[in-house]
Amino acid sequence: MIKFFLMVNKQGQTRLSRYYEHVEINKRTMLEAEIIKNCLSRSKDQCSFIEYKDFKLVYRQYAALFVVVGINETENEMAVYELIHNFVEVLDKYFSRVSELDVSFSVSEIHLSVSFWCTFQFMLSSWH
Amino acid sequence: MPAVSKGDGMRGLAVFISDIRNCKSKEAEIKRINKELANIRSKFKGDKALDGYSKKKYVCKLLFIFLLGHDIDFGHMEAVNLLSSNRYTEKQIGYLFISVLVNSNSELIRLINNAIKNDLASRNPTFMGLALHCIANVGSREMAEAFAGEIPKILVAGDTMDSVKQSAALCLLRLYRTSPDLVPMGDWTSRVVHLLNDQHLGVVTAATSLITTLAQKNPEEFKTSVSLAVSRLSRIVTSASTDLQDYTYYFVPAPWLSVKLLRLLQCYPPPEDPAVRGRLTECLETILNKAQEPPKSKKVQHSNAKNAVLFEAISLIIHHDSEPNLLVRACNQLGQFLQHRETNLRYLALESMCTLASSEFSHEAVKTHIETVINALKTERDVSVRQRAVDLLYAMCDRSNAQQIVAEMLNYLETADYSIREEIVLKVAILAEKYAVDYTWYVDTILNLIRIAGDYVSEEVWYRVIQIVINRDDVQGYAAKTVFEALQAPACHENLVKVGGYILGEFGNLIAGDPRSSPLIQFNLLHSKFHLCSVPTRALLLSTYIKFVNLFPEIKTTIQDVLRSDSQLKNADVELQQRAVEYLRLSTIASTDILATVLEEMPPFPERESSILAKLKKKKGPGTVTDLEEIKKERSSDMNGSAEPASVNASAVSTPSPSADLLGLGAAPLTNSAPPPSSSGSLLVDVFSDSASAVAPLAPGSDDNFASPDLASSEVVSEEPADTVHDADELFHKFVCKNNGVLFENQLLQIGLKSEFRQNLGRMFIFYGNKTSTQFLNFTPTVICSDDLQSSLNLQTKPVDPTVDGGAQVQQVVNIECVSDFMEAPILNIQFRYGGTFQNLSVKLPITLNKFFQPTEMSSQDFFQRWKQLSNPKQEVQNIFKAKHPMDAEITKAKIIGFGSALLEEVDPNPANFVGAGIIHTKTTQIGCLLRLEPNLQAQMYRLTLRTSKEAVSQRLCELLSEQF
């Protein structure tokens, strides 16, 4: 099961977060900071799965943006890993069509604030 | 998916966002945000009615501010307005706001539920979709109560649109996860299963997720899904790469759906129907075959998606564990991945192979990859991959390759990352013990462990080597010789001194014949380490010395001189001093016979499962230590590895634990009649009790000290279940600021709480969970109030069923009425019989005065006016105390709100302070309370001041709240 879905940039600012399991707001900030620290400390030749507390993180990096998904033991890591890419492709397509701005995929806040909705719709329909 | 409103459609929003982006500093950003918040507030409060567009724009801005991490406490009403609009763009933003910023205001919830109800009934698929997503997003109990009955109907109705069905399935899944009790099984279940046959793959995907979760809890009801899932899977894997159109991902047909179907099948054993079974085997073979075919695309996405399906198929093959052919093929496939250039694949292959190693069919096949895995350990650049390699080596180890694997692990240990050293140490220790044919090898291995990674050798490991040496007389001489030699090293780890001290104290005589290790040399060697060691080790060495007095009468005077020296007899440490005094006395007055009896060799330890294994499991969590044999033993080891409160130990010991004969030795007899009167007897207790200190605080000479280990394990049982209140104060305090959670847990029983309070009334649900597989009999929980408490607190409970089945949970409701203010907490006493033993425990029930708080908002002026009114010294209670937790303002705020009072912002002139106000409701009176908390970051202190109209209330609230920070 997917526990949460995060998009965090290299500076550690959360650009998007969805939790599918209750986590208190003040704990989220700490959790997110730790997660991004974990991701940043890894090099390219390390694998994309991190064991973290009692769950696993699957992450991918797109330029300065990390997409991180927290899953539990029963999830298929590779499927989630590729799901992230699928999701990013959808965003890419969606925004270049809608805003006509040349979105070279540096997902900026404006997109995210609007895409919040479609994210969730997408997440649900393809995986959750 | 309907088009989302265009971002550039709202210019004001875009400007605001780019303003924020252009802010040079955090302060500038906050300033800009505050300005915007003030603007929006005034717009919402203004007389002019806002049109839909403006409302939408401002709500979007609020949302954006929230996403930046600021709290938003208004705008809900406007959002609800938007949500009732008939325009899609407005409705959508309304729903988005409500979904993200859920508010528990009941009035609001009613309005929202109403709007949702309308949309669900609208038959407009877009609106229905929005409503379903909102329910799923919020997922609260209230939502579940309102809609859990409705959604299954939408899901299985014949005329529901595909997209709505999809949303309905996922919405139901979400509600089932959060409130399973509110989702009733019924006629719809059989119809849901048939959604697996649906034309629309999106619906199938959603339905598979739902069914998988439901089937885990209700396998019988969803049994028919197996054949449907198999035929669906078969159609997917045999389809051409373009057949499924939208659901083909880089030439892989519906990869995620395949993964889900394979996962659903893992809820069940292999299908019984031979036709279904044959078809499934065919599918799995096809998936394995495809892995060998040349890729249809060079893109990494193609191979990733293909491999995701492959790994899930292998999981299913391992889960079924019934087709040797498939298992071996899976193993070969993973073997190829072990050398793949993608780190991700190597990682996953190692992980899967670990579970494959525990199947009898594929164990041998896994073993053929040993060289590759060892190589991974040496060359892999990623610590998490190396960790997997260690796990796999551990899993594939058996008698044939144990020596090689242990040697490689020891090698690796020298350079291993600190984070995984302790685990490797445990694994090496377990393997060495389990597969030792020759115990000299075992002793060598453990001493090597201590030499290489002494700091990571936990007590369990060295306790265990001593247990084994004592139980096996063929290795004692060798052990004595080896530790003696190891101790010669100029610098040796303290753990080695401990092992050395203990073993020489018992078996030093076996090597004393050699002039190179004469008694005096042994003693001097040990004593040369004495001053560098910590207190527990020194205490152990003192015991060794007194044992030497018995073993080697010729050095008695040397030892007595040492014991008599000021540094011993006047040692500042009480334990050391007492040992020195008593041992000296013992050696002087006791006759040789008495000495020989008192200081006799340790009796064999009773055989039980290795405490190390228990420790490893505790570290990794159950189930991850993959060995069939071990899984079977898990129950018994849990008993061993307990580090829980005292009464827990008692109950654990009283449970007849099957003695696991790890070493293949006959069980050592327990001799109740002749307690071994050895001073080191106290150590034995430690070995089994997992206690932190290495030496039990028992001094020789005191009667206790002669208690034998068997007494320790049998007598405690009969005495310990006395009626002592369980000291779970910490847990009790946790409940002061929250209402739900686990109140108590030991190996038998878990007690969970859910409670709600309103004014002077409350209701508490207590959940008793039987964690064992055995019935509890005569289960009687009683809530006890002292006489004082009875007059101020009315508690009504219903009796519960006296038998609690294994694994079952029973619920008890306590209705609470607060008559007047009170100090103590009621006690919950629980008595029951478990496997022939009587269990009795008591915990404090967290019903505290602050639960009857109602928050009160007030302005700064009001607050200080009332503050002054309560200036009578009897009304104020103040406490200055040291911070027990990190001083985080956000956490503090949350705690004050959790405590029940309102948190008043911008009231105190010093923004670092926290002030709160509320009213305590009792049946007889209402008591107004003001509180002020002043943190002093520098000193890490707090000053808490409570002012209420009643002294006792101030006192009690102050006590309760002080414990929280």
Coordinates of C-alpha atoms in Angstrom, one line a residue, chain B residues 343-779:
Chain B
T343 CA 21.5 -1.3 -9.2
N344 CA 17.8 -1.5 -8.7
L345 CA 17.6 -4.9 -10.3
R346 CA 20.4 -6.2 -8.3
Y347 CA 18.8 -5.0 -5.2
L348 CA 15.4 -6.5 -6.0
A349 CA 17.0 -9.8 -7.1
L350 CA 18.9 -10.2 -3.9
E351 CA 15.7 -9.4 -1.9
S352 CA 13.5 -11.9 -3.8
M353 CA 16.2 -14.5 -3.7
C354 CA 16.2 -14.2 0.1
T355 CA 12.7 -15.6 0.2
L356 CA 13.4 -18.1 -2.4
A357 CA 16.2 -19.5 -0.3
S358 CA 13.7 -20.7 2.3
S359 CA 11.8 -22.9 -0.1
E360 CA 13.0 -26.5 0.0
F361 CA 12.6 -26.7 -3.8
S362 CA 14.8 -23.8 -4.6
H363 CA 17.3 -23.7 -1.7
E364 CA 19.9 -25.6 -3.7
A365 CA 19.4 -23.5 -6.8
V366 CA 19.9 -20.4 -4.7
K367 CA 23.1 -21.8 -3.3
T368 CA 24.7 -22.0 -6.7
H369 CA 24.9 -18.2 -6.7
I370 CA 27.0 -17.9 -3.6
E371 CA 30.1 -16.6 -5.3
T372 CA 28.1 -13.8 -7.0
V373 CA 26.6 -12.8 -3.7
I374 CA 29.9 -12.8 -1.9
N375 CA 31.3 -10.7 -4.7
A376 CA 28.4 -8.3 -4.3
L377 CA 29.3 -8.0 -0.6
K378 CA 32.8 -6.9 -1.6
T379 CA 32.2 -4.7 -4.6
E380 CA 28.7 -3.3 -4.4
R381 CA 28.8 0.5 -3.9
D382 CA 25.5 0.9 -2.3
V383 CA 25.1 0.0 1.4
S384 CA 21.5 -1.1 1.0
V385 CA 22.5 -3.6 -1.7
R386 CA 25.2 -4.9 0.5
Q387 CA 22.8 -5.3 3.3
R388 CA 20.6 -7.4 1.0
A389 CA 23.6 -9.5 0.1
V390 CA 24.2 -10.1 3.8
D391 CA 20.6 -11.1 4.3
L392 CA 20.8 -13.5 1.4
L393 CA 24.0 -15.1 2.6
Y394 CA 22.3 -15.6 5.9
A395 CA 19.3 -17.1 4.3
M396 CA 21.2 -19.5 2.0
C397 CA 23.5 -20.7 4.7
D398 CA 23.4 -24.3 5.7
R399 CA 25.8 -26.9 7.0
S400 CA 27.6 -27.3 3.7
N401 CA 28.6 -23.7 3.2
A402 CA 28.5 -22.3 6.8
Q403 CA 32.2 -22.1 7.2
Q404 CA 32.6 -20.1 3.9
I405 CA 29.8 -17.8 4.6
V406 CA 30.8 -17.0 8.2
A407 CA 34.3 -16.4 7.0
E408 CA 33.1 -14.0 4.3
M409 CA 30.9 -12.2 6.7
L410 CA 33.7 -11.8 9.2
N411 CA 35.8 -10.4 6.4
Y412 CA 33.2 -8.0 5.4
L413 CA 32.7 -7.0 9.0
E414 CA 36.1 -5.3 9.1
T415 CA 35.0 -2.7 6.6
A416 CA 31.2 -2.9 7.0
D417 CA 29.2 0.3 7.5
Y418 CA 28.6 1.1 11.1
S419 CA 24.9 1.1 10.5
I420 CA 24.7 -2.7 9.8
R421 CA 27.5 -4.0 12.0
E422 CA 25.5 -5.0 14.9
E423 CA 23.2 -7.0 12.7
I424 CA 26.0 -8.8 11.0
V425 CA 27.5 -9.6 14.3
L426 CA 24.2 -11.2 15.4
K427 CA 23.9 -13.1 12.1
V428 CA 27.5 -14.4 12.3
A429 CA 26.9 -15.5 15.9
I430 CA 23.7 -17.3 15.0
L431 CA 25.1 -19.1 12.0
A432 CA 28.3 -20.1 13.9
E433 CA 26.2 -21.6 16.6
K434 CA 23.6 -23.2 14.4
Y435 CA 26.0 -24.9 12.0
A436 CA 28.8 -25.6 14.3
V437 CA 30.0 -29.2 13.9
D438 CA 33.1 -28.5 15.7
Y439 CA 32.7 -26.2 18.6
T440 CA 36.3 -25.0 18.6
W441 CA 35.3 -23.3 15.3
Y442 CA 32.4 -21.7 17.1
V443 CA 34.6 -20.4 19.9
D444 CA 37.1 -19.0 17.4
T445 CA 34.4 -17.3 15.4
I446 CA 32.9 -15.6 18.4
L447 CA 36.3 -14.4 19.7
N448 CA 37.1 -13.1 16.2
L449 CA 33.8 -11.3 16.3
I450 CA 34.7 -9.6 19.5
R451 CA 38.2 -8.8 18.2
I452 CA 36.9 -7.2 15.0
A453 CA 33.8 -5.5 16.2
G454 CA 33.8 -5.7 19.9
D455 CA 31.6 -2.6 20.3
Y456 CA 28.9 -4.2 18.3
V457 CA 28.9 -7.4 20.2
S458 CA 25.8 -7.2 22.3
E459 CA 25.4 -8.9 25.7
E460 CA 23.3 -11.6 24.2
V461 CA 26.2 -12.7 22.0
W462 CA 28.7 -13.1 24.8
Y463 CA 26.2 -14.6 27.2
R464 CA 25.5 -17.2 24.5
V465 CA 29.1 -18.2 24.0
I466 CA 29.4 -18.7 27.8
Q467 CA 26.2 -20.8 27.9
I468 CA 27.5 -23.0 25.1
V469 CA 31.0 -23.4 26.6
I470 CA 29.5 -24.3 30.0
N471 CA 27.1 -26.8 28.4
R472 CA 29.7 -28.6 26.3
D473 CA 32.5 -30.1 28.2
D474 CA 34.4 -31.1 25.0
V475 CA 35.1 -27.4 24.2
Q476 CA 35.9 -26.1 27.7
G477 CA 39.6 -26.7 27.6
Y478 CA 40.0 -25.3 24.1
A479 CA 37.9 -22.2 25.1
A480 CA 40.1 -21.6 28.1
K481 CA 43.2 -21.8 26.1
T482 CA 41.9 -19.6 23.3
V483 CA 40.7 -16.8 25.6
F484 CA 43.9 -17.0 27.5
E485 CA 45.8 -16.4 24.2
A486 CA 43.4 -13.7 23.0
L487 CA 43.8 -11.9 26.3
Q488 CA 47.6 -11.6 25.7
A489 CA 47.0 -8.9 23.1
P490 CA 48.0 -5.6 24.5
A491 CA 44.7 -4.0 23.8
C492 CA 41.7 -6.2 23.9
H493 CA 38.0 -5.3 23.9
E494 CA 36.2 -5.3 27.2
N495 CA 33.8 -7.9 26.0
L496 CA 36.7 -10.2 25.6
V497 CA 37.8 -9.5 29.2
K498 CA 34.3 -10.5 30.2
V499 CA 34.3 -13.7 28.3
G500 CA 37.8 -14.4 29.4
G501 CA 37.1 -13.7 33.0
Y502 CA 34.1 -15.9 33.1
I503 CA 35.7 -18.8 31.2
L504 CA 38.9 -18.8 33.1
G505 CA 37.0 -18.5 36.4
E506 CA 35.2 -21.7 35.5
F507 CA 37.8 -23.6 33.5
G508 CA 41.1 -22.0 34.2
N509 CA 42.2 -25.2 35.9
L510 CA 42.1 -27.0 32.6
I511 CA 45.1 -25.1 31.3
A512 CA 46.8 -24.5 34.5
G513 CA 49.1 -27.5 33.9
D514 CA 51.0 -25.6 31.3
P515 CA 53.6 -23.5 32.9
R516 CA 52.9 -20.8 30.3
S517 CA 49.4 -20.4 31.7
S518 CA 50.0 -21.2 35.4
P519 CA 47.4 -19.9 37.9
L520 CA 49.5 -16.9 38.8
I521 CA 50.0 -16.0 35.2
Q522 CA 46.3 -16.3 34.5
F523 CA 45.5 -14.1 37.4
N524 CA 48.0 -11.5 36.6
L525 CA 46.9 -11.4 33.0
L526 CA 43.3 -10.8 34.0
H527 CA 44.2 -8.4 36.7
S528 CA 46.3 -6.3 34.3
K529 CA 43.0 -5.5 32.5
F530 CA 41.1 -4.8 35.6
H531 CA 41.7 -1.1 36.0
L532 CA 40.8 -0.3 32.4
C533 CA 37.4 -1.9 32.7
S534 CA 34.0 -0.6 33.6
V535 CA 32.3 -1.4 36.8
P536 CA 30.2 -4.3 35.7
T537 CA 33.2 -6.0 34.2
R538 CA 35.3 -5.4 37.3
A539 CA 32.5 -6.9 39.4
L540 CA 32.6 -9.9 37.1
L541 CA 36.4 -10.2 37.5
L542 CA 36.1 -10.1 41.3
S543 CA 33.8 -13.1 41.0
T544 CA 36.5 -14.7 38.8
Y545 CA 39.1 -14.0 41.5
I546 CA 37.0 -15.7 44.2
K547 CA 36.5 -18.7 41.9
F548 CA 40.3 -18.8 41.5
V549 CA 40.6 -19.0 45.3
N550 CA 38.8 -22.3 45.0
L551 CA 40.5 -23.5 41.9
F552 CA 44.0 -22.6 42.8
P553 CA 44.5 -22.5 46.6
E554 CA 48.2 -21.7 45.9
I555 CA 47.4 -18.1 44.8
K556 CA 44.9 -17.5 47.5
T557 CA 47.1 -15.0 49.4
T558 CA 47.8 -13.1 46.2
I559 CA 44.2 -12.7 45.6
Q560 CA 43.4 -11.9 49.2
D561 CA 46.0 -9.1 49.0
V562 CA 44.3 -7.7 45.9
L563 CA 40.9 -7.8 47.6
R564 CA 42.3 -6.3 50.7
S565 CA 43.8 -3.3 48.9
D566 CA 42.2 0.1 49.5
S567 CA 41.2 0.4 45.9
Q568 CA 38.9 -2.6 46.4
L569 CA 37.8 -2.5 50.0
K570 CA 37.2 1.3 49.9
N571 CA 36.0 1.5 46.4
A572 CA 33.5 4.2 45.8
D573 CA 31.2 1.9 43.9
V574 CA 29.0 0.1 46.4
E575 CA 28.7 -3.1 44.4
L576 CA 32.5 -3.5 44.0
Q577 CA 33.1 -2.6 47.6
Q578 CA 30.6 -5.1 48.8
R579 CA 31.9 -7.9 46.6
A580 CA 35.5 -7.2 47.7
V581 CA 34.5 -7.2 51.4
E582 CA 32.3 -10.3 51.1
Y583 CA 34.7 -12.3 48.9
L584 CA 37.6 -11.5 51.2
R585 CA 35.6 -12.6 54.2
L586 CA 34.4 -15.8 52.4
S587 CA 38.0 -16.7 51.5
T588 CA 39.2 -16.2 55.0
I589 CA 36.6 -17.9 57.1
A590 CA 35.2 -20.7 54.9
S591 CA 36.7 -24.1 55.0
T592 CA 38.0 -25.7 51.8
D593 CA 34.9 -27.9 51.7
I594 CA 32.5 -25.0 52.0
L595 CA 34.5 -23.0 49.4
A596 CA 34.3 -25.9 47.0
T597 CA 30.6 -26.2 47.4
V598 CA 29.9 -22.5 47.2
L599 CA 32.2 -21.9 44.3
E600 CA 31.4 -25.1 42.4
E601 CA 31.5 -25.1 38.6
M602 CA 28.3 -23.7 37.0
P603 CA 25.7 -26.2 36.3
P604 CA 24.6 -26.6 32.6
F605 CA 22.2 -24.0 31.4
P606 CA 18.7 -25.2 30.5
E607 CA 18.5 -25.4 26.8
R608 CA 16.4 -22.9 25.2
E609 CA 16.4 -20.9 22.1
S610 CA 19.3 -18.6 21.5
S611 CA 18.7 -15.2 23.0
I612 CA 20.6 -13.8 20.0
L613 CA 18.0 -15.0 17.6
A614 CA 15.4 -13.3 19.6
K615 CA 17.4 -10.1 19.5
L616 CA 17.8 -10.3 15.7
K617 CA 14.1 -10.8 15.3
K618 CA 13.4 -7.9 17.5
K619 CA 15.7 -5.8 15.4
K620 CA 14.3 -6.8 12.1
G621 CA 10.7 -7.3 13.1
P622 CA 9.1 -10.7 12.8
G623 CA 8.9 -12.5 9.5
T624 CA 12.0 -10.9 8.0
V625 CA 14.4 -13.5 9.4
T626 CA 13.7 -16.0 6.7
D627 CA 14.2 -19.5 7.7
L628 CA 11.3 -21.9 7.9
E629 CA 12.6 -23.4 11.0
E630 CA 12.9 -20.1 12.7
I631 CA 9.5 -19.0 11.8
K632 CA 8.1 -22.0 13.5
K633 CA 10.1 -21.1 16.6
E634 CA 9.1 -17.5 16.6
R635 CA 6.6 -17.9 19.3
S636 CA 9.0 -19.3 21.7
S637 CA 11.7 -16.8 20.9
D638 CA 9.4 -13.9 21.5
M639 CA 9.0 -15.2 25.0
N640 CA 12.8 -15.1 25.4
G641 CA 13.5 -11.7 24.0
S642 CA 11.2 -9.7 26.1
A643 CA 12.4 -6.4 27.5
E644 CA 9.1 -5.4 28.8
P645 CA 7.9 -4.4 32.2
A646 CA 8.2 -6.6 35.2
S647 CA 4.8 -8.3 35.3
V648 CA 5.2 -9.1 31.6
N649 CA 8.2 -11.1 32.3
A650 CA 6.2 -13.0 34.8
S651 CA 3.5 -13.9 32.4
A652 CA 6.0 -14.7 29.8
V653 CA 7.9 -17.1 31.9
S654 CA 4.7 -18.8 33.1
T655 CA 3.8 -19.7 29.6
P656 CA 5.1 -23.1 28.8
S657 CA 7.6 -22.3 26.1
P658 CA 8.6 -25.1 23.9
S659 CA 12.3 -25.5 24.5
A660 CA 14.0 -25.1 21.2
D661 CA 17.0 -27.3 20.9
L662 CA 19.1 -25.2 18.6
L663 CA 22.3 -27.1 19.3
G664 CA 20.9 -30.6 18.9
L665 CA 21.8 -31.3 22.5
G666 CA 19.6 -33.1 24.9
A667 CA 17.7 -30.8 27.2
A668 CA 19.7 -30.3 30.3
P669 CA 17.9 -31.4 33.4
L670 CA 16.8 -28.8 35.8
T671 CA 17.8 -29.5 39.3
N672 CA 15.5 -28.0 41.7
S673 CA 16.8 -29.9 44.7
A674 CA 20.4 -28.7 44.6
P675 CA 20.6 -25.0 43.8
P676 CA 24.2 -24.4 42.6
P677 CA 25.6 -22.2 45.3
S678 CA 27.8 -20.1 43.1
S679 CA 28.3 -16.5 43.4
S680 CA 28.2 -16.2 39.6
G681 CA 24.7 -17.7 39.8
S682 CA 23.4 -14.2 39.6
L683 CA 24.8 -13.8 36.2
L684 CA 22.6 -16.6 35.0
V685 CA 19.5 -14.6 35.7
D686 CA 20.8 -11.9 33.5
V687 CA 21.4 -14.2 30.6
F688 CA 17.8 -14.9 30.5
S689 CA 16.3 -11.7 31.6
D690 CA 17.8 -9.5 28.9
S691 CA 18.5 -6.9 31.6
A692 CA 20.7 -4.0 30.8
S693 CA 23.2 -4.6 33.5
A694 CA 25.8 -7.3 33.1
V695 CA 25.9 -8.3 36.7
A696 CA 22.9 -8.7 38.8
P697 CA 22.9 -6.5 41.8
L698 CA 23.2 -9.4 44.2
A699 CA 26.1 -9.6 46.4
P700 CA 27.5 -12.9 47.5
G701 CA 26.6 -13.7 51.1
S702 CA 23.1 -12.5 50.8
D703 CA 20.6 -15.2 50.7
D704 CA 19.2 -14.1 47.4
N705 CA 22.4 -14.7 45.7
F706 CA 22.1 -18.4 46.0
A707 CA 18.9 -18.5 44.2
S708 CA 19.2 -20.9 41.4
P709 CA 18.2 -20.0 37.9
D710 CA 15.4 -22.5 38.0
L711 CA 14.0 -20.9 41.1
A712 CA 14.2 -17.6 39.4
S713 CA 12.1 -18.8 36.6
S714 CA 9.6 -20.8 38.6
E715 CA 9.0 -18.9 41.7
V716 CA 8.5 -15.5 40.1
V717 CA 5.5 -17.0 38.4
S718 CA 3.6 -17.8 41.4
E719 CA 4.4 -14.6 43.2
E720 CA 4.6 -11.9 40.6
P721 CA 1.0 -11.7 39.5
A722 CA 0.3 -9.8 42.6
D723 CA -2.1 -6.9 42.5
T724 CA 0.4 -4.2 41.6
V725 CA -0.6 -1.3 39.6
H726 CA 1.2 -1.5 36.3
D727 CA 3.6 1.3 36.2
A728 CA 2.8 2.7 32.8
D729 CA 2.8 6.3 33.9
E730 CA 4.5 7.3 30.7
L731 CA 1.7 5.9 28.6
F732 CA -0.8 7.4 30.9
H733 CA 0.7 10.8 30.4
K734 CA 0.5 10.4 26.7
F735 CA -3.2 10.2 26.9
V736 CA -3.6 13.5 28.7
C737 CA -3.3 15.3 25.4
K738 CA -4.9 12.7 23.2
N739 CA -7.9 10.4 23.3
N740 CA -7.0 7.4 21.2
G741 CA -4.2 4.9 21.2
V742 CA -2.7 1.9 22.9
L743 CA -2.8 2.1 26.6
F744 CA -1.0 -1.1 27.5
E745 CA 0.6 -4.0 25.7
N746 CA 2.5 -7.1 26.7
Q747 CA 2.9 -10.4 25.0
L748 CA -0.5 -11.6 25.8
L749 CA -2.8 -8.7 25.7
Q750 CA -3.1 -5.3 24.1
I751 CA -5.4 -2.7 25.4
G752 CA -6.5 0.1 23.1
L753 CA -8.6 3.2 23.9
K754 CA -10.9 5.4 22.0
S755 CA -12.6 8.1 23.8
E756 CA -14.7 11.2 23.3
F757 CA -15.7 13.9 25.7
R758 CA -18.3 16.6 25.6
Q759 CA -18.8 19.0 28.4
N760 CA -19.1 17.0 31.6
L761 CA -19.8 13.7 29.8
G762 CA -17.6 11.2 28.1
R763 CA -17.5 7.8 26.6
M764 CA -14.5 5.5 26.4
F765 CA -14.2 2.4 24.3
I766 CA -11.7 0.0 25.6
F767 CA -10.5 -2.7 23.2
Y768 CA -8.9 -5.8 24.7
G769 CA -7.0 -7.8 22.1
N770 CA -5.8 -11.3 22.7
K771 CA -2.4 -11.5 21.1
T772 CA -2.0 -15.2 21.6
S773 CA -3.6 -18.1 19.8
T774 CA -5.1 -19.4 23.0
Q775 CA -8.4 -18.5 24.6
F776 CA -8.5 -16.3 27.7
L777 CA -10.9 -17.6 30.3
N778 CA -12.7 -15.8 33.1
F779 CA -11.7 -12.6 31.5

